[in-house]
Short mmCIF file of C-alpha atoms and ligand atoms in Angstrom, two decimals:
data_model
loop_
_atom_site.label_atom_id
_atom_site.label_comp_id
_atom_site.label_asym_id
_atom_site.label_seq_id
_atom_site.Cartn_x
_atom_site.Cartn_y
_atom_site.Cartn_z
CA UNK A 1 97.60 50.19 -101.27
CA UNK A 2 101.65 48.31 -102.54
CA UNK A 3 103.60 50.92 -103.74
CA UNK A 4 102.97 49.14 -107.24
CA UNK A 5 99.51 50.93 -106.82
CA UNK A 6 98.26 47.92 -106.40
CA UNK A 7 95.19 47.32 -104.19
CA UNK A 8 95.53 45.14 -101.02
CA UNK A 9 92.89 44.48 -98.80
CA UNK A 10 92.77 44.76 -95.31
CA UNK A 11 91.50 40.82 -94.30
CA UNK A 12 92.49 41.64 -90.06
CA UNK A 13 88.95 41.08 -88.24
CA UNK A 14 87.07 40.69 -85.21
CA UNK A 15 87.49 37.08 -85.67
CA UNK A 16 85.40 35.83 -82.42
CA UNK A 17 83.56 32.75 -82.54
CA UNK A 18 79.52 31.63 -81.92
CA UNK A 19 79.68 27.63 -81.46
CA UNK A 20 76.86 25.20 -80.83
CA UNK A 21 79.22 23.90 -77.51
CA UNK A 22 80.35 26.99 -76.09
CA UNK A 23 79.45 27.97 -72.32
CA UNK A 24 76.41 29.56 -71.77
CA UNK A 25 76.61 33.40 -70.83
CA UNK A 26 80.27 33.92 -71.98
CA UNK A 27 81.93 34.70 -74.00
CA UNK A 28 85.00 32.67 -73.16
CA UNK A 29 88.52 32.95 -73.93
CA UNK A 30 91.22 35.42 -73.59
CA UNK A 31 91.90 37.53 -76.14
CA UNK A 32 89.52 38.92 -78.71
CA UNK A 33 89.60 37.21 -82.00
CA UNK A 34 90.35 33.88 -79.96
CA UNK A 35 86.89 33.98 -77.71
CA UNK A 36 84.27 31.91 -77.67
CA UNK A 37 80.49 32.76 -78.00
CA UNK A 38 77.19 30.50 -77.49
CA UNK A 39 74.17 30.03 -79.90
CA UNK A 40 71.78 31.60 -78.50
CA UNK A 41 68.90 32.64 -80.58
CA UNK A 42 67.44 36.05 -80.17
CA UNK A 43 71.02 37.26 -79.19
CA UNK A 44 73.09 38.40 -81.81
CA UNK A 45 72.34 40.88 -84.24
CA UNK A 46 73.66 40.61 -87.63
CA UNK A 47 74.53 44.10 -88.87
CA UNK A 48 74.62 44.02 -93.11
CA UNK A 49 74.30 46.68 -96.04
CA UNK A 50 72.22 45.76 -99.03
CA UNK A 51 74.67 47.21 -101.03
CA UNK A 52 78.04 44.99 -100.28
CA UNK A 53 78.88 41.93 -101.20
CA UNK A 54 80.58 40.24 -98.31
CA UNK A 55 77.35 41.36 -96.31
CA UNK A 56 74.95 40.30 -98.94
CA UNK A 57 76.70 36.49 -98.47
CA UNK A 58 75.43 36.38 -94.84
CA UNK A 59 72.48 37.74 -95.88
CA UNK A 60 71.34 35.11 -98.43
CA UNK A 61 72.71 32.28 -95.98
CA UNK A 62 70.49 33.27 -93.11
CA UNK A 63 67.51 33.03 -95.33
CA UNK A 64 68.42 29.98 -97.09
CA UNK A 65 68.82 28.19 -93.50
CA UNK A 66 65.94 30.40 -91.91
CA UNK A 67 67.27 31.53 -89.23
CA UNK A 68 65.48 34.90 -89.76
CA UNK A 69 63.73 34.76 -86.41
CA UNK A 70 66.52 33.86 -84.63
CA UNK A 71 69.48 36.21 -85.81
CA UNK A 72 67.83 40.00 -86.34
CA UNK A 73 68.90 41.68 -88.92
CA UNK A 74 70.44 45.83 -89.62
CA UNK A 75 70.35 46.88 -92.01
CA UNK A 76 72.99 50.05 -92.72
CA UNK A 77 72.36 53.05 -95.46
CA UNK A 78 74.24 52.27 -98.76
CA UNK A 79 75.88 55.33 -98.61
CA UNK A 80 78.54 56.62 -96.18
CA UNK A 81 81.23 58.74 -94.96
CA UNK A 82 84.41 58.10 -93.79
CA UNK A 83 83.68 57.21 -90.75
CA UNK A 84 81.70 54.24 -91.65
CA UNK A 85 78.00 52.62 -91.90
CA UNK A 86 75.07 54.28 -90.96
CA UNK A 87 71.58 53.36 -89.82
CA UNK A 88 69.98 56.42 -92.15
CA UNK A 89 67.29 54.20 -93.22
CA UNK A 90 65.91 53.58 -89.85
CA UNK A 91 63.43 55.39 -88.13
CA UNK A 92 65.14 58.80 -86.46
CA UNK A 93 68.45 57.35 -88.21
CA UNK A 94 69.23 55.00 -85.52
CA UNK A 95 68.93 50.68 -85.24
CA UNK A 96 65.62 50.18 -83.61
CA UNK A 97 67.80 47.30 -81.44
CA UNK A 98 70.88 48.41 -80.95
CA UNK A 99 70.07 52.46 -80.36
CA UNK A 100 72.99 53.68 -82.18
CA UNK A 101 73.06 55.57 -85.34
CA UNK A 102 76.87 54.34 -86.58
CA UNK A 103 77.92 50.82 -86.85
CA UNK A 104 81.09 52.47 -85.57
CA UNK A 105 79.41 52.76 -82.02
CA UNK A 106 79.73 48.56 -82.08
CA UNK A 107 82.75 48.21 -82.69
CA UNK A 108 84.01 50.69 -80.70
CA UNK A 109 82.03 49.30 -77.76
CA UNK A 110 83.89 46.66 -78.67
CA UNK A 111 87.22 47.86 -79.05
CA UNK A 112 87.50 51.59 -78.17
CA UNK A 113 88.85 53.44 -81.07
CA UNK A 114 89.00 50.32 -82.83
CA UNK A 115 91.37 51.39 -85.16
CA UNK A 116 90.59 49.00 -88.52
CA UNK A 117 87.81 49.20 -91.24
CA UNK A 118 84.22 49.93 -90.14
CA UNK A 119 82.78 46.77 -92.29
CA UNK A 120 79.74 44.77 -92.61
CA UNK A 121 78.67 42.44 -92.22
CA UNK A 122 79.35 42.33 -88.24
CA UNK A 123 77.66 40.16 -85.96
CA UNK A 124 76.75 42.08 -83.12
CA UNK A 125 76.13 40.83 -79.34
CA UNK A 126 72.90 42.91 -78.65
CA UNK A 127 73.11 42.75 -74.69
CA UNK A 128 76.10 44.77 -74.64
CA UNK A 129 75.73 46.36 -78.74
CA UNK A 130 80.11 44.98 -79.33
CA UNK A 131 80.77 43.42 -82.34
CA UNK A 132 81.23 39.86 -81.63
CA UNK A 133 82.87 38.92 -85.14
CA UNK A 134 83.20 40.42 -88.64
CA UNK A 135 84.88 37.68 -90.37
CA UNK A 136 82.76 37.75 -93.39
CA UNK A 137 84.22 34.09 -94.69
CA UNK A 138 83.67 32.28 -90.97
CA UNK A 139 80.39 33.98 -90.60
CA UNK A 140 78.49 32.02 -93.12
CA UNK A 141 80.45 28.61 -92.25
CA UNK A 142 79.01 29.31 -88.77
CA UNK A 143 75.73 30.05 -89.92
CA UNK A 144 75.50 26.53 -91.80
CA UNK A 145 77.59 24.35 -89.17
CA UNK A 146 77.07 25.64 -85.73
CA UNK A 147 73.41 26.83 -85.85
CA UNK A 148 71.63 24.01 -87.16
CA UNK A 149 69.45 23.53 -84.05
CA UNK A 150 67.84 26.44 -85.21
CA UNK A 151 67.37 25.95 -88.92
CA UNK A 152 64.31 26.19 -90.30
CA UNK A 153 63.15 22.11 -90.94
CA UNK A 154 64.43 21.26 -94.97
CA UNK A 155 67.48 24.12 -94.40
CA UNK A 156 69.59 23.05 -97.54
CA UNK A 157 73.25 21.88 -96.42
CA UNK A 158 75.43 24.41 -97.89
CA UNK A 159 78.76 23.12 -96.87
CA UNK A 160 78.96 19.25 -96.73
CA UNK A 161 81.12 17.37 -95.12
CA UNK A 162 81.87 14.84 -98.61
CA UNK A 163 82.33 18.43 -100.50
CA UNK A 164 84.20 20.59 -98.34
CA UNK A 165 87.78 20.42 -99.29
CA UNK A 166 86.38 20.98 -102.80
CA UNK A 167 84.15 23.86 -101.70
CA UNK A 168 86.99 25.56 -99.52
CA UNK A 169 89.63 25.01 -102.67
CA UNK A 170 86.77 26.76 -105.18
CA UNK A 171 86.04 29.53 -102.50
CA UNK A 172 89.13 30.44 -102.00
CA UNK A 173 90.12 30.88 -105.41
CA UNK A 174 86.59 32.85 -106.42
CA UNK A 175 87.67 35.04 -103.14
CA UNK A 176 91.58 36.18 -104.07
CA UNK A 177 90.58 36.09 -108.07
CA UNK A 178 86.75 37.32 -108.45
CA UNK A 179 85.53 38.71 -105.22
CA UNK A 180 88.33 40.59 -104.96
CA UNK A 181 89.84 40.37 -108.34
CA UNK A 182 86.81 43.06 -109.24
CA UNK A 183 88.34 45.48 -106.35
CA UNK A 184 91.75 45.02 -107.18
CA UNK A 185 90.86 46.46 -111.17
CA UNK A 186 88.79 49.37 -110.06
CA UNK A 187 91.32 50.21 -107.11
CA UNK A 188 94.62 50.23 -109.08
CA UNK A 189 96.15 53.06 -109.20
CA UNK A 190 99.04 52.29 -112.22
CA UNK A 191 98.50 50.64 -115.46
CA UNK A 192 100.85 47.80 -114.65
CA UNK A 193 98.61 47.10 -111.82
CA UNK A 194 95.26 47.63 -113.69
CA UNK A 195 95.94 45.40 -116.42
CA UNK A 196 97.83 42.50 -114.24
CA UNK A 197 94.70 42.93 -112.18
CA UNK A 198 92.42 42.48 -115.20
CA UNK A 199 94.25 39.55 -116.91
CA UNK A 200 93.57 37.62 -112.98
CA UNK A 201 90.13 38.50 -113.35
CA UNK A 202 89.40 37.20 -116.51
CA UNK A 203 91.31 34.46 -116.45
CA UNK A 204 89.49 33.61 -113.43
CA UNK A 205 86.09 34.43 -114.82
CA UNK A 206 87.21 32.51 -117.82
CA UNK A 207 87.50 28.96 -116.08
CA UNK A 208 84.28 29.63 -114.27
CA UNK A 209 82.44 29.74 -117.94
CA UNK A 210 84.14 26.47 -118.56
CA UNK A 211 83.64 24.97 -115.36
CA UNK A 212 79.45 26.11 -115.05
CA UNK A 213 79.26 24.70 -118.62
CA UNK A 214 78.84 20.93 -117.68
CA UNK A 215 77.44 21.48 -114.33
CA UNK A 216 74.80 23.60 -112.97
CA UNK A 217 76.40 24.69 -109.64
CA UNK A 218 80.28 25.02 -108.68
CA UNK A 219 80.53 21.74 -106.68
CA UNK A 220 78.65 18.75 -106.23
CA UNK A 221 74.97 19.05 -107.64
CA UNK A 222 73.26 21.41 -104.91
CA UNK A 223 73.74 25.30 -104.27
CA UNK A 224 76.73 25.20 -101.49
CA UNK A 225 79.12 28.15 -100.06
CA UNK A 226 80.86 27.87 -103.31
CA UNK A 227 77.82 29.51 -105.10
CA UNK A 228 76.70 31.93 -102.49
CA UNK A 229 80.14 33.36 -102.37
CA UNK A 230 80.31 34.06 -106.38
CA UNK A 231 76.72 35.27 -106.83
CA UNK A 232 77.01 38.28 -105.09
CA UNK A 233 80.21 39.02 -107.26
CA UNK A 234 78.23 38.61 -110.53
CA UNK A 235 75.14 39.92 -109.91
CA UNK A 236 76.84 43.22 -109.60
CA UNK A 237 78.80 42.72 -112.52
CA UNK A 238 77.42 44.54 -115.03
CA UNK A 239 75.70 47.20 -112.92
CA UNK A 240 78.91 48.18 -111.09
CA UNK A 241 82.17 46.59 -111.91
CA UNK A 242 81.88 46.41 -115.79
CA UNK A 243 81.99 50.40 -116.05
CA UNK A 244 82.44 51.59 -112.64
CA UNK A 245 85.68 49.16 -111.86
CA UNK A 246 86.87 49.07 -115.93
CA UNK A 247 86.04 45.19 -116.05
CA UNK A 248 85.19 45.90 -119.05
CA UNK A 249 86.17 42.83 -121.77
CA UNK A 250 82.75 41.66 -121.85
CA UNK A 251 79.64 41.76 -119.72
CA UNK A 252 78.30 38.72 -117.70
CA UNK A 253 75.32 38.81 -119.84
CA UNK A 254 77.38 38.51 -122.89
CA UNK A 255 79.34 35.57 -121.47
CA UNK A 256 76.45 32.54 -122.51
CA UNK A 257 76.88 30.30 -119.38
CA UNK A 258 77.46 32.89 -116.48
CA UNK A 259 75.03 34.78 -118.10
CA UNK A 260 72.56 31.85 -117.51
CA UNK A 261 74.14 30.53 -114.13
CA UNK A 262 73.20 34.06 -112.79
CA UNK A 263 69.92 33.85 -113.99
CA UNK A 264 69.37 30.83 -112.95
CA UNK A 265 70.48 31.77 -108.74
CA UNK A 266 68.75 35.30 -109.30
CA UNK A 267 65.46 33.14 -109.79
CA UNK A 268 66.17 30.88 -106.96
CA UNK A 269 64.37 32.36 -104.11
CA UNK A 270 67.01 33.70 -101.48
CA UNK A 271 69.11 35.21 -104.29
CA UNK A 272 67.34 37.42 -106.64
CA UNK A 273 65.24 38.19 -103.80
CA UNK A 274 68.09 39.69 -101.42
CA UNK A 275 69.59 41.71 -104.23
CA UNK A 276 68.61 45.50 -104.39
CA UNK A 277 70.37 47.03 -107.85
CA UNK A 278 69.21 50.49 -106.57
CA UNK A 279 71.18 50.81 -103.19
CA UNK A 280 74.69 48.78 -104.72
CA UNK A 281 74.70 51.38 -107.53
CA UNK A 282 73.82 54.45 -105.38
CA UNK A 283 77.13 52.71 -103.15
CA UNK A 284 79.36 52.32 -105.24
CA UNK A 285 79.12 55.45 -107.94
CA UNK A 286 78.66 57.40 -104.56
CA UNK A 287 80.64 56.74 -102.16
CA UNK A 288 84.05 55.83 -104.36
CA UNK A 289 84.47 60.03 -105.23
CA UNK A 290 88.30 59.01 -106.17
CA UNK A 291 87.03 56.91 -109.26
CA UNK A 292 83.42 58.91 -109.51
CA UNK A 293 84.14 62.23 -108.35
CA UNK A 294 80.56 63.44 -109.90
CA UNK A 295 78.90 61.04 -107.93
CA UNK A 296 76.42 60.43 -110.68
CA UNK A 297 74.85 57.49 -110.36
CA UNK A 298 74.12 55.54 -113.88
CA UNK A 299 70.38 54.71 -115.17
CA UNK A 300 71.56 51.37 -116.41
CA UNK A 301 71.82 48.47 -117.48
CA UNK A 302 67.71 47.25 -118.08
CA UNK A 303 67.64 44.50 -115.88
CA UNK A 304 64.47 42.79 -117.27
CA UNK A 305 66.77 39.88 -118.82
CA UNK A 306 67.23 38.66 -114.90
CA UNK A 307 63.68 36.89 -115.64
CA UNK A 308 64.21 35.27 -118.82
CA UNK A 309 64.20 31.45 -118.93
CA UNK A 310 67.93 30.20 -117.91
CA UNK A 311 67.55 26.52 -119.60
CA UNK A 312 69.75 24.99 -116.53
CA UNK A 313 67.50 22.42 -115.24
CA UNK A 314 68.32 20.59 -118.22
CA UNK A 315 72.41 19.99 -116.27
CA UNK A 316 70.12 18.19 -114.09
CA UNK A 317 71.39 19.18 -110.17
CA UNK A 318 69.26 19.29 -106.97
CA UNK A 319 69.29 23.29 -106.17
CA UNK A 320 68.32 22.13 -102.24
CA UNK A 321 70.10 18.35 -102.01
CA UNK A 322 67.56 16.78 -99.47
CA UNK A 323 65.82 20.03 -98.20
CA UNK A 324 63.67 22.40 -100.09
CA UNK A 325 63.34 25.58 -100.72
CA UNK A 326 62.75 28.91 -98.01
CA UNK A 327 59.42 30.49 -97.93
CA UNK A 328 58.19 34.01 -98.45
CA UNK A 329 60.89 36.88 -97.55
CA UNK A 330 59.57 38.14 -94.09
CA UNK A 331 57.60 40.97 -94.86
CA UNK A 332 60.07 43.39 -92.51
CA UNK A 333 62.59 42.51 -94.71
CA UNK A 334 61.22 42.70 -98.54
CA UNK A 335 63.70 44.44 -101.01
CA UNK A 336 61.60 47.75 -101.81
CA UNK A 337 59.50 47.35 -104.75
CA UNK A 338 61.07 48.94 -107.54
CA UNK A 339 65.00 48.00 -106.61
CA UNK A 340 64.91 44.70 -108.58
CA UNK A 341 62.39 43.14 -111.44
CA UNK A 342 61.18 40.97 -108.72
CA UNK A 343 60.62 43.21 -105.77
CA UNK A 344 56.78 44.52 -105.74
CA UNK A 345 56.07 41.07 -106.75
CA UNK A 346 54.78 37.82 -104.90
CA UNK A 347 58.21 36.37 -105.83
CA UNK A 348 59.99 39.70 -104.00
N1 LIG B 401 86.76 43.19 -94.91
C1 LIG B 401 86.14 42.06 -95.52
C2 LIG B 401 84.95 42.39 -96.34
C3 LIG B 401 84.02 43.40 -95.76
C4 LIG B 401 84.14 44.74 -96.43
O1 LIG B 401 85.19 45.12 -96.94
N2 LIG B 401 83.01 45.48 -96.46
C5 LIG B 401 83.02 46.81 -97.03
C6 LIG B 401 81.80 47.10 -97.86
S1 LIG B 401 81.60 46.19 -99.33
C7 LIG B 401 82.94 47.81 -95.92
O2 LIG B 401 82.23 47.61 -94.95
N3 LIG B 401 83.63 48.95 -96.06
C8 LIG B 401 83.46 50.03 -95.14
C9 LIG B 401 84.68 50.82 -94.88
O3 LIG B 401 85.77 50.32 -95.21
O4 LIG B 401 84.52 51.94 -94.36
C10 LIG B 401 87.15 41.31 -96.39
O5 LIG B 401 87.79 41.91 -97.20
O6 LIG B 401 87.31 40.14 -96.24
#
C-alpha cells in the first residue's frame, strides 16, 4: 500500500523457467528466478484456486491446449487465512500428490521462510513438492510455446507469432488497467485514490466496449492470451467487483458488447466451464474482512443470462484458428454441479 492509500501490488515471483530445450533432470542455472527446468510431462504440478483470477488463466489454458494429463492439477480451498492456500477440499485436507496441507509447505521447500505472498497459481516440481515458478503472466506463455509436444492434436494457438506484439501491447494494458484496475478500486484506502482508481478502470473498460464492438475477440480473429487474460476479470465482474470492490458505474451485463463478449467466452467450452461463481464469491466476501468484516456472502446476481444467445458469430472470427475445440472437462475435474448454470450439465 503508497502512502496515497493507494494499492500496489506485489509482482516479485518465483520466476523459474520450464523450456522445451532445457537439460534433462535439472534444473539448471544459478540463482532461483534465473533457472532452467525441462518439459517433462507427469512432473510438475500446477497448484490453482477456483476462486482467483490469475490462477483461473492457467487453468483455462491447460484445458484449451489439453495438457490435462500431462500437468496435474491442485486445487486449493477458496477460503484462507493469513498464512496462505489450503488443500481443505481434499481428502483429510491435504494434496493427494504433494502430501501437504498448505501451499505454503511448497514454497517454503522451496525457499525456507520464503518471505513474499503465498499465491496461486504455482507450478510445483512434484519430486521434491518446491515451487518451480509462480509467474502467473509467463506461466501461460509457457504453457502455449514450450509445451506443444504435448498438446492435445487441434490445441488452438493462443499466442501467434504474426500477433504477438499486438497481444503483449493489449495484455499488458488489460493487466495494469482491468486485472488489476478492479484491485486497485476495492483496495484504496483514500478517496483520491478510489476515484483516480475508478476513472482508470472505466476508462479502460470503456475502450474495450469500443474495441469488442467491430471484432469478436481482442486481436486477430481467434481466442489468444489477450482474451484469456480479460475473461477471468469480467466474469467476476458483477458477482464480486461491482459491489464488493465499488466498481460500481454500471454492470458488465448492462454494458451491450462486453455483456455479449462474456457470454459469448462463458459458452465457449474451457471458459464457462472452469468458472465456479460459488467458491470466487465465498473468496472474496470472506476472506477480505477489512472491506467485508461480516463476512456475508451475497445471494446474487441470477446468473441464468450467462446462457442467453450472444449474437457474435455474426463478427465472423474463428474461436480455434486452425484447431478445434477441447473435449469433455475430465470428470476429476468438473466444476460441482450447482456453482455455475452449466455445471450438472453435459456442457459442465
Ligand atoms: N501475484 C500475482 C497474482 C497472483 C495472486 O495475487 N494471487 C492471489 C489470489 S487471487 C493470491 O494467491 N493471494 C494469496 C495471498 O496473498 O495470501 C500478480 O499480481 O501478478
Amino acid at each position: 500500500m503508497a502512502d496515497t492509500g493507494e494499492f500496489v501490488r506485489d509482482a516479485r515471483y518465483i520466476t523459474d523457467r520450464i523450456t522445451a530445450d532445457a537439460p534433462p533432470g535439472g534444473p539448471t542455472g544459478e540463482r532461483i528466478g534465473e533457472m532452467v527446468w525441462p518439459v517433462q510431462p507427469g512432473r510438475y504440478r500446477l497448484a490453482a484456486a477456483r476462486a482467483c483470477p490469475w490462477a483461473h488463466r492457467t487453468v483455462i489454458v491447460r484445458r484449451l491446449l489439453g495438457l490435462e494429463g500431462v500437468i496435474s492439477l491442485a486445487l486449493a480451498a477458496p477460503t484462507h487465512d493469513e498464512r496462505s492456500w489450503t488443500f481443505d477440499l481434499d481428502p483429510g485436507g491435504v494434496d493427494p500428490v504433494l502430501g501437504i496441507h498448505r501451499l505454503q509447505q511448497a514454497y517454503f521447500a522451496r525457499v525456507p521462510d520464503y518471505p513474499l505472498g503465498i499465491t496461486v497459481p504455482a507450478v510445483v516440481d512434484v519430486p521434491t513438492g518446491a515451487v518451480v515458478t509462480n509467474d502467473f503472466a509467463r506461466i501461460t506463455l509457457d504453457f502455449s510455446s514450450q509445451w506443444r509436444a504435448h498438446q492435445r492434436p487441434g490445441a488452438p494457438d493462443l499466442y501467434p507469432e504474426a500477433h504477438r506484439d499486438e497481444i503483449d501491447e493489449v495484455s499488458r494494458r488489460v493487466y495494469t488497467e482491468v486485472n488489476n484496475g478492479v484491485y486497485r478500486c476495492g483496495f484504496a484506502t483514500s478517496q483520491d485514490a478510489y476515484d483516480a482508481a475508478y476513472e482508470r478502470l472505466w476508462t479502460a473498460l470503456d475502450w474495450l466496449e469500443e474495441r469488442l464492438a467491430t471484432r469478436r475477440y481482442l486481436v486477430g480473429d481467434t481466442i489468444t492470451e489477450a482474451d484469456v487474460r480479460l475473461y477471468p476479470t469480467l466474469v467476476r465482474f458483477d458477482a464480486v467487483y461491482h459491489g464488493h470492490f465499488k466498481c460500481n458505474r454500471q454492470k458488465i451485463a448492462e454494458l451491450p458488447v462486453l455483456w455479449a463478449y462474456l457470454r459469448d467466452l462463458f459458452q465457449t467450452p474451457g471458459f464457462g466451464d472452469t468458472t465456479d461463481f460459488v467458491q470466487i464469491k465465498q473468496h472474496y466476501y470472506i476472506v477480505h474482512t477489512g472491506i467485508n468484516p461480516t463476512q456475508v456472502v451475497p445471494r446474487g446476481p441470477d446468473l441464468a443470462g450467462f446462457l442467453t444467445p450472444h449474437g457474435r458469430e455474426s463478427l465472423g472470427g474463428r474461436p480455434w484458428g486452425d484447431g478445434t475445440p477441447p473435449g469433455p472437462v475430465p470428470s476429476g475435474e468438473r466444476v460441482p454441479a450447482g456453482h455455475n448454470p452449466l455445471s450438472g450439465t453435459d456442457a459442465g
